Amino acid sequence: MGKISKAVSVSRRKSRSAHHSAPSSVRRKIMSAPLSKELRGKHHTRSIPIRKDDVVTIVRGKYKGAEGKVTQVYRKKWVIHVDRVVKDKVNGASAPVGVHPSNVIVTTLKLDKDRKAILDRKGKKSQDTDMAEA
């Protein structure tokens, strides 16, 4: 089977280059995190772009099990900073530890009207596909 879209390259080199030089607007979508089972059932969507003030639980890595509020979404470094997930430096100061959004689960969403519209749109789309399959 060949490639489907003429606008996208299948070259590994070009794909990696596009990923690492992606603009902030594209990085937002790539830096999505899965929703918890309760939120998934409520909003009928699997994942959503992560945002400051979302509450997350880390499910992979050294800080597995830690829960906290997202204090910063650092798109340039592809990481998020979570409240109370810090590393103590030699001089006594604490530095936030970067965690990739794919290694967390969103447990509480910060909802405003734009985010509600996104969830409604995504939820409606997934319900339409469920009905089409049935």
GROMACS .gro file of N, CA and C in nm:
model
  402
    1MET      N    1   0.084  -0.119   0.000
    1MET     CA    2   0.000   0.000   0.000
    1MET      C    3   0.088   0.124   0.000
    2GLY      N    4   0.061   0.216  -0.088
    2GLY     CA    5   0.138   0.340  -0.098
    2GLY      C    6   0.086   0.445  -0.003
    3LYS      N    7   0.141   0.562  -0.015
    3LYS     CA    8   0.095   0.668   0.073
    3LYS      C    9  -0.038   0.724   0.025
    4ILE      N   10  -0.114   0.776   0.118
    4ILE     CA   11  -0.250   0.819   0.088
    4ILE      C   12  -0.254   0.966   0.047
    5SER      N   13  -0.185   1.052   0.123
    5SER     CA   14  -0.190   1.195   0.097
    5SER      C   15  -0.063   1.241   0.025
    6LYS      N   16  -0.079   1.316  -0.081
    6LYS     CA   17   0.036   1.368  -0.156
    6LYS      C   18   0.105   1.481  -0.080
    7ALA      N   19   0.036   1.542   0.017
    7ALA     CA   20   0.089   1.658   0.089
    7ALA      C   21   0.187   1.618   0.201
    8VAL      N   22   0.189   1.489   0.236
    8VAL     CA   23   0.271   1.444   0.348
    8VAL      C   24   0.377   1.347   0.298
    9SER      N   25   0.500   1.364   0.345
    9SER     CA   26   0.608   1.276   0.306
    9SER      C   27   0.612   1.152   0.395
   10VAL      N   28   0.659   1.041   0.341
   10VAL     CA   29   0.677   0.920   0.421
   10VAL      C   30   0.823   0.905   0.464
   11SER      N   31   0.906   1.000   0.425
   11SER     CA   32   1.048   0.996   0.458
   11SER      C   33   1.069   1.014   0.608
   12ARG      N   34   1.146   0.923   0.669
   12ARG     CA   35   1.177   0.932   0.812
   12ARG      C   36   1.247   1.064   0.844
   13ARG      N   37   1.342   1.101   0.759
   13ARG     CA   38   1.418   1.224   0.783
   13ARG      C   39   1.327   1.346   0.781
   14LYS      N   40   1.240   1.355   0.682
   14LYS     CA   41   1.150   1.470   0.671
   14LYS      C   42   1.048   1.472   0.783
   15SER      N   43   0.999   1.354   0.825
   15SER     CA   44   0.901   1.347   0.935
   15SER      C   45   0.964   1.398   1.065
   16ARG      N   46   1.086   1.353   1.093
   16ARG     CA   47   1.156   1.397   1.215
   16ARG      C   48   1.185   1.546   1.210
   17SER      N   49   1.225   1.594   1.093
   17SER     CA   50   1.254   1.736   1.078
   17SER      C   51   1.129   1.819   1.100
   18ALA      N   52   1.017   1.775   1.043
   18ALA     CA   53   0.890   1.847   1.059
   18ALA      C   54   0.846   1.848   1.205
   19HIS      N   55   0.866   1.735   1.273
   19HIS     CA   56   0.827   1.725   1.414
   19HIS      C   57   0.908   1.821   1.500
   20HIS      N   58   1.040   1.819   1.484
   20HIS     CA   59   1.126   1.898   1.572
   20HIS      C   60   1.131   2.046   1.537
   21SER      N   61   1.087   2.082   1.418
   21SER     CA   62   1.083   2.224   1.383
   21SER      C   63   0.939   2.275   1.375
   22ALA      N   64   0.847   2.202   1.437
   22ALA     CA   65   0.704   2.238   1.431
   22ALA      C   66   0.679   2.370   1.504
   23PRO      N   67   0.588   2.453   1.454
   23PRO     CA   68   0.554   2.577   1.523
   23PRO      C   69   0.472   2.549   1.649
   24SER      N   70   0.461   2.647   1.734
   24SER     CA   71   0.394   2.632   1.863
   24SER      C   72   0.250   2.584   1.849
   25SER      N   73   0.180   2.630   1.746
   25SER     CA   74   0.040   2.591   1.726
   25SER      C   75   0.027   2.442   1.698
   26VAL      N   76   0.125   2.386   1.626
   26VAL     CA   77   0.123   2.243   1.595
   26VAL      C   78   0.169   2.164   1.718
   27ARG      N   79   0.268   2.217   1.791
   27ARG     CA   80   0.317   2.150   1.911
   27ARG      C   81   0.206   2.136   2.014
   28ARG      N   82   0.116   2.233   2.021
   28ARG     CA   83   0.004   2.227   2.115
   28ARG      C   84  -0.075   2.099   2.094
   29LYS      N   85  -0.104   2.068   1.969
   29LYS     CA   86  -0.184   1.950   1.940
   29LYS      C   87  -0.105   1.821   1.963
   30ILE      N   88   0.023   1.823   1.928
   30ILE     CA   89   0.107   1.706   1.949
   30ILE      C   90   0.121   1.677   2.098
   31MET      N   91   0.125   1.784   2.180
   31MET     CA   92   0.142   1.767   2.325
   31MET      C   93   0.005   1.743   2.391
   32SER      N   94  -0.064   1.643   2.345
   32SER     CA   95  -0.193   1.605   2.403
   32SER      C   96  -0.171   1.498   2.508
   33ALA      N   97  -0.262   1.492   2.604
   33ALA     CA   98  -0.253   1.392   2.709
   33ALA      C   99  -0.385   1.316   2.716
   34PRO      N  100  -0.378   1.187   2.748
   34PRO     CA  101  -0.502   1.109   2.761
   34PRO      C  102  -0.583   1.153   2.883
   35LEU      N  103  -0.714   1.135   2.873
   35LEU     CA  104  -0.804   1.167   2.985
   35LEU      C  105  -0.822   1.043   3.073
   36SER      N  106  -0.858   1.067   3.198
   36SER     CA  107  -0.887   0.957   3.290
   36SER      C  108  -1.015   0.886   3.245
   37LYS      N  109  -1.038   0.767   3.299
   37LYS     CA  110  -1.156   0.689   3.259
   37LYS      C  111  -1.286   0.765   3.282
   38GLU      N  112  -1.295   0.837   3.397
   38GLU     CA  113  -1.417   0.911   3.428
   38GLU      C  114  -1.440   1.023   3.326
   39LEU      N  115  -1.333   1.100   3.298
   39LEU     CA  116  -1.346   1.211   3.202
   39LEU      C  117  -1.372   1.158   3.061
   40ARG      N  118  -1.312   1.043   3.030
   40ARG     CA  119  -1.333   0.984   2.898
   40ARG      C  120  -1.480   0.946   2.880
   41GLY      N  121  -1.540   0.890   2.983
   41GLY     CA  122  -1.681   0.855   2.976
   41GLY      C  123  -1.771   0.976   2.970
   42LYS      N  124  -1.732   1.079   3.044
   42LYS     CA  125  -1.816   1.200   3.052
   42LYS      C  126  -1.812   1.281   2.922
   43HIS      N  127  -1.693   1.296   2.864
   43HIS     CA  128  -1.677   1.385   2.748
   43HIS      C  129  -1.669   1.311   2.615
   44HIS      N  130  -1.669   1.176   2.617
   44HIS     CA  131  -1.666   1.093   2.496
   44HIS      C  132  -1.546   1.127   2.407
   45THR      N  133  -1.432   1.150   2.468
   45THR     CA  134  -1.310   1.174   2.392
   45THR      C  135  -1.193   1.114   2.468
   46ARG      N  136  -1.091   1.072   2.396
   46ARG     CA  137  -0.981   1.000   2.457
   46ARG      C  138  -0.869   1.089   2.509
   47SER      N  139  -0.837   1.196   2.435
   47SER     CA  140  -0.727   1.283   2.476
   47SER      C  141  -0.757   1.427   2.437
   48ILE      N  142  -0.679   1.518   2.495
   48ILE     CA  143  -0.699   1.661   2.469
   48ILE      C  144  -0.565   1.732   2.489
   49PRO      N  145  -0.540   1.838   2.413
   49PRO     CA  146  -0.415   1.912   2.435
   49PRO      C  147  -0.406   1.962   2.579
   50ILE      N  148  -0.290   1.940   2.640
   50ILE     CA  149  -0.270   1.975   2.781
   50ILE      C  150  -0.265   2.126   2.797
   51ARG      N  151  -0.304   2.172   2.915
   51ARG     CA  152  -0.311   2.315   2.940
   51ARG      C  153  -0.274   2.345   3.083
   52LYS      N  154  -0.224   2.465   3.107
   52LYS     CA  155  -0.191   2.509   3.242
   52LYS      C  156  -0.318   2.501   3.328
   53ASP      N  157  -0.302   2.462   3.453
   53ASP     CA  158  -0.409   2.448   3.554
   53ASP      C  159  -0.491   2.319   3.541
   54ASP      N  160  -0.460   2.231   3.445
   54ASP     CA  161  -0.518   2.097   3.446
   54ASP      C  162  -0.453   2.020   3.561
   55VAL      N  163  -0.527   1.928   3.622
   55VAL     CA  164  -0.470   1.842   3.725
   55VAL      C  165  -0.438   1.707   3.661
   56VAL      N  166  -0.312   1.662   3.678
   56VAL     CA  167  -0.267   1.540   3.614
   56VAL      C  168  -0.206   1.444   3.713
   57THR      N  169  -0.203   1.316   3.676
   57THR     CA  170  -0.133   1.212   3.751
   57THR      C  171  -0.026   1.155   3.658
   58ILE      N  172   0.097   1.145   3.708
   58ILE     CA  173   0.205   1.089   3.629
   58ILE      C  174   0.197   0.937   3.637
   59VAL      N  175   0.199   0.871   3.521
   59VAL     CA  176   0.181   0.725   3.517
   59VAL      C  177   0.305   0.651   3.468
   60ARG      N  178   0.409   0.722   3.427
   60ARG     CA  179   0.532   0.659   3.380
   60ARG      C  180   0.652   0.734   3.435
   61GLY      N  181   0.762   0.660   3.455
   61GLY     CA  182   0.889   0.723   3.490
   61GLY      C  183   0.915   0.730   3.640
   62LYS      N  184   1.019   0.804   3.675
   62LYS     CA  185   1.067   0.815   3.812
   62LYS      C  186   0.961   0.873   3.906
   63TYR      N  187   0.880   0.964   3.856
   63TYR     CA  188   0.781   1.033   3.940
   63TYR      C  189   0.642   0.972   3.927
   64LYS      N  190   0.635   0.845   3.889
   64LYS     CA  191   0.508   0.774   3.873
   64LYS      C  192   0.425   0.782   4.001
   65GLY      N  193   0.297   0.813   3.985
   65GLY     CA  194   0.208   0.823   4.101
   65GLY      C  195   0.191   0.964   4.153
   66ALA      N  196   0.280   1.054   4.115
   66ALA     CA  197   0.270   1.193   4.162
   66ALA      C  198   0.153   1.261   4.094
   67GLU      N  199   0.081   1.341   4.172
   67GLU     CA  200  -0.034   1.413   4.119
   67GLU      C  201  -0.016   1.561   4.148
   68GLY      N  202  -0.057   1.645   4.056
   68GLY     CA  203  -0.046   1.788   4.079
   68GLY      C  204  -0.103   1.866   3.963
   69LYS      N  205  -0.104   1.997   3.984
   69LYS     CA  206  -0.155   2.089   3.883
   69LYS      C  207  -0.042   2.123   3.785
   70VAL      N  208  -0.076   2.137   3.659
   70VAL     CA  209   0.022   2.177   3.558
   70VAL      C  210   0.054   2.325   3.578
   71THR      N  211   0.180   2.355   3.604
   71THR     CA  212   0.220   2.494   3.627
   71THR      C  213   0.269   2.562   3.499
   72GLN      N  214   0.320   2.482   3.405
   72GLN     CA  215   0.370   2.539   3.280
   72GLN      C  216   0.367   2.434   3.171
   73VAL      N  217   0.329   2.476   3.050
   73VAL     CA  218   0.340   2.391   2.932
   73VAL      C  219   0.454   2.449   2.850
   74TYR      N  220   0.567   2.380   2.849
   74TYR     CA  221   0.690   2.428   2.790
   74TYR      C  222   0.701   2.367   2.650
   75ARG      N  223   0.638   2.432   2.553
   75ARG     CA  224   0.629   2.374   2.419
   75ARG      C  225   0.764   2.364   2.352
   76LYS      N  226   0.853   2.457   2.380
   76LYS     CA  227   0.984   2.454   2.315
   76LYS      C  228   1.062   2.328   2.351
   77LYS      N  229   1.047   2.281   2.476
   77LYS     CA  230   1.117   2.161   2.520
   77LYS      C  231   1.029   2.036   2.518
   78TRP      N  232   0.905   2.045   2.471
   78TRP     CA  233   0.813   1.933   2.462
   78TRP      C  234   0.778   1.874   2.598
   79VAL      N  235   0.778   1.954   2.705
   79VAL     CA  236   0.749   1.902   2.839
   79VAL      C  237   0.647   1.989   2.910
   80ILE      N  238   0.591   1.934   3.018
   80ILE     CA  239   0.508   2.013   3.109
   80ILE      C  240   0.573   2.010   3.246
   81HIS      N  241   0.548   2.114   3.324
   81HIS     CA  242   0.596   2.118   3.462
   81HIS      C  243   0.475   2.100   3.552
   82VAL      N  244   0.487   2.008   3.647
   82VAL     CA  245   0.378   1.975   3.737
   82VAL      C  246   0.414   2.025   3.877
   83ASP      N  247   0.314   2.082   3.944
   83ASP     CA  248   0.331   2.132   4.080
   83ASP      C  249   0.383   2.020   4.171
   84ARG      N  250   0.481   2.049   4.254
   84ARG     CA  251   0.540   1.957   4.352
   84ARG      C  252   0.622   1.844   4.289
   85VAL      N  253   0.646   1.847   4.160
   85VAL     CA  254   0.737   1.752   4.098
   85VAL      C  255   0.864   1.832   4.067
   86VAL      N  256   0.953   1.834   4.166
   86VAL     CA  257   1.073   1.917   4.156
   86VAL      C  258   1.196   1.835   4.193
   87LYS      N  259   1.310   1.885   4.152
   87LYS     CA  260   1.438   1.824   4.183
   87LYS      C  261   1.516   1.924   4.268
   88ASP      N  262   1.572   1.878   4.381
   88ASP     CA  263   1.651   1.967   4.466
   88ASP      C  264   1.791   1.977   4.409
   89LYS      N  265   1.835   2.102   4.388
   89LYS     CA  266   1.968   2.124   4.333
   89LYS      C  267   2.071   2.128   4.446
   90VAL      N  268   2.198   2.124   4.411
   90VAL     CA  269   2.307   2.120   4.508
   90VAL      C  270   2.307   2.247   4.596
   91ASN      N  271   2.273   2.360   4.535
   91ASN     CA  272   2.275   2.485   4.612
   91ASN      C  273   2.151   2.505   4.698
   92GLY      N  274   2.063   2.405   4.704
   92GLY     CA  275   1.945   2.413   4.790
   92GLY      C  276   1.819   2.458   4.718
   93ALA      N  277   1.834   2.514   4.599
   93ALA     CA  278   1.717   2.557   4.523
   93ALA      C  279   1.647   2.435   4.462
   94SER      N  280   1.520   2.451   4.428
   94SER     CA  281   1.448   2.341   4.363
   94SER      C  282   1.416   2.381   4.220
   95ALA      N  283   1.431   2.286   4.130
   95ALA     CA  284   1.403   2.309   3.988
   95ALA      C  285   1.291   2.216   3.943
   96PRO      N  286   1.196   2.268   3.865
   96PRO     CA  287   1.088   2.182   3.816
   96PRO      C  288   1.141   2.077   3.719
   97VAL      N  289   1.083   1.959   3.726
   97VAL     CA  290   1.123   1.849   3.639
   97VAL      C  291   1.025   1.843   3.522
   98GLY      N  292   1.079   1.835   3.400
   98GLY     CA  293   0.995   1.827   3.282
   98GLY      C  294   0.940   1.686   3.264
   99VAL      N  295   0.812   1.676   3.234
   99VAL     CA  296   0.746   1.548   3.211
   99VAL      C  297   0.676   1.557   3.076
  100HIS      N  298   0.693   1.454   2.993
  100HIS     CA  299   0.626   1.455   2.863
  100HIS      C  300   0.477   1.429   2.882
  101PRO      N  301   0.390   1.502   2.810
  101PRO     CA  302   0.245   1.487   2.828
  101PRO      C  303   0.191   1.346   2.804
  102SER      N  304   0.261   1.264   2.725
  102SER     CA  305   0.214   1.128   2.702
  102SER      C  306   0.232   1.041   2.825
  103ASN      N  307   0.310   1.087   2.922
  103ASN     CA  308   0.335   1.009   3.043
  103ASN      C  309   0.244   1.050   3.159
  104VAL      N  310   0.142   1.128   3.132
  104VAL     CA  311   0.048   1.169   3.237
  104VAL      C  312  -0.094   1.136   3.193
  105ILE      N  313  -0.185   1.137   3.291
  105ILE     CA  314  -0.328   1.124   3.265
  105ILE      C  315  -0.396   1.246   3.326
  106VAL      N  316  -0.480   1.311   3.249
  106VAL     CA  317  -0.553   1.428   3.299
  106VAL      C  318  -0.668   1.380   3.386
  107THR      N  319  -0.669   1.426   3.513
  107THR     CA  320  -0.776   1.384   3.604
  107THR      C  321  -0.881   1.493   3.624
  108THR      N  322  -0.841   1.620   3.610
  108THR     CA  323  -0.936   1.731   3.620
  108THR      C  324  -0.902   1.834   3.514
  109LEU      N  325  -1.002   1.876   3.439
  109LEU     CA  326  -0.981   1.974   3.333
  109LEU      C  327  -1.014   2.115   3.381
  110LYS      N  328  -0.937   2.211   3.331
  110LYS     CA  329  -0.974   2.352   3.351
  110LYS      C  330  -1.062   2.388   3.233
  111LEU      N  331  -1.189   2.407   3.259
  111LEU     CA  332  -1.284   2.431   3.151
  111LEU      C  333  -1.319   2.578   3.139
  112ASP      N  334  -1.311   2.630   3.018
  112ASP     CA  335  -1.367   2.760   2.985
  112ASP      C  336  -1.451   2.740   2.858
  113LYS      N  337  -1.507   2.846   2.804
  113LYS     CA  338  -1.600   2.825   2.693
  113LYS      C  339  -1.533   2.766   2.569
  114ASP      N  340  -1.407   2.804   2.543
  114ASP     CA  341  -1.337   2.750   2.426
  114ASP      C  342  -1.309   2.601   2.443
  115ARG      N  343  -1.266   2.563   2.562
  115ARG     CA  344  -1.234   2.423   2.587
  115ARG      C  345  -1.361   2.338   2.585
  116LYS      N  346  -1.471   2.392   2.637
  116LYS     CA  347  -1.599   2.319   2.632
  116LYS      C  348  -1.641   2.296   2.487
  117ALA      N  349  -1.618   2.399   2.403
  117ALA     CA  350  -1.654   2.386   2.261
  117ALA      C  351  -1.571   2.276   2.194
  118ILE      N  352  -1.441   2.269   2.229
  118ILE     CA  353  -1.354   2.166   2.173
  118ILE      C  354  -1.403   2.028   2.215
  119LEU      N  355  -1.435   2.012   2.345
  119LEU     CA  356  -1.482   1.883   2.395
  119LEU      C  357  -1.616   1.843   2.333
  120ASP      N  358  -1.706   1.939   2.317
  120ASP     CA  359  -1.835   1.911   2.255
  120ASP      C  360  -1.816   1.864   2.110
  121ARG      N  361  -1.728   1.934   2.039
  121ARG     CA  362  -1.701   1.900   1.900
  121ARG      C  363  -1.639   1.761   1.887
  122LYS      N  364  -1.538   1.733   1.970
  122LYS     CA  365  -1.473   1.602   1.966
  122LYS      C  366  -1.568   1.492   2.011
  123GLY      N  367  -1.647   1.520   2.115
  123GLY     CA  368  -1.742   1.421   2.165
  123GLY      C  369  -1.848   1.386   2.063
  124LYS      N  370  -1.896   1.488   1.992
  124LYS     CA  371  -1.997   1.467   1.889
  124LYS      C  372  -1.941   1.383   1.776
  125LYS      N  373  -1.814   1.411   1.739
  125LYS     CA  374  -1.750   1.337   1.630
  125LYS      C  375  -1.735   1.189   1.667
  126SER      N  376  -1.693   1.161   1.791
  126SER     CA  377  -1.674   1.022   1.832
  126SER      C  378  -1.808   0.949   1.843
  127GLN      N  379  -1.912   1.020   1.885
  127GLN     CA  380  -2.044   0.956   1.894
  127GLN      C  381  -2.098   0.925   1.754
  128ASP      N  382  -2.068   1.013   1.656
  128ASP     CA  383  -2.113   0.987   1.519
  128ASP      C  384  -2.046   0.863   1.463
  129THR      N  385  -1.915   0.845   1.491
  129THR     CA  386  -1.845   0.727   1.440
  129THR      C  387  -1.894   0.601   1.510
  130ASP      N  388  -1.929   0.611   1.638
  130ASP     CA  389  -1.983   0.495   1.710
  130ASP      C  390  -2.116   0.451   1.649
  131MET      N  391  -2.201   0.549   1.612
  131MET     CA  392  -2.329   0.518   1.554
  131MET      C  393  -2.313   0.459   1.414
  132ALA      N  394  -2.214   0.507   1.341
  132ALA     CA  395  -2.189   0.458   1.205
  132ALA      C  396  -2.143   0.312   1.207
  133GLU      N  397  -2.064   0.276   1.311
  133GLU     CA  398  -2.014   0.139   1.324
  133GLU      C  399  -2.126   0.044   1.366
  134ALA      N  400  -2.222   0.092   1.442
  134ALA     CA  401  -2.328   0.005   1.495
  134ALA      C  402  -2.431  -0.033   1.391
   0.00000   0.00000   0.00000
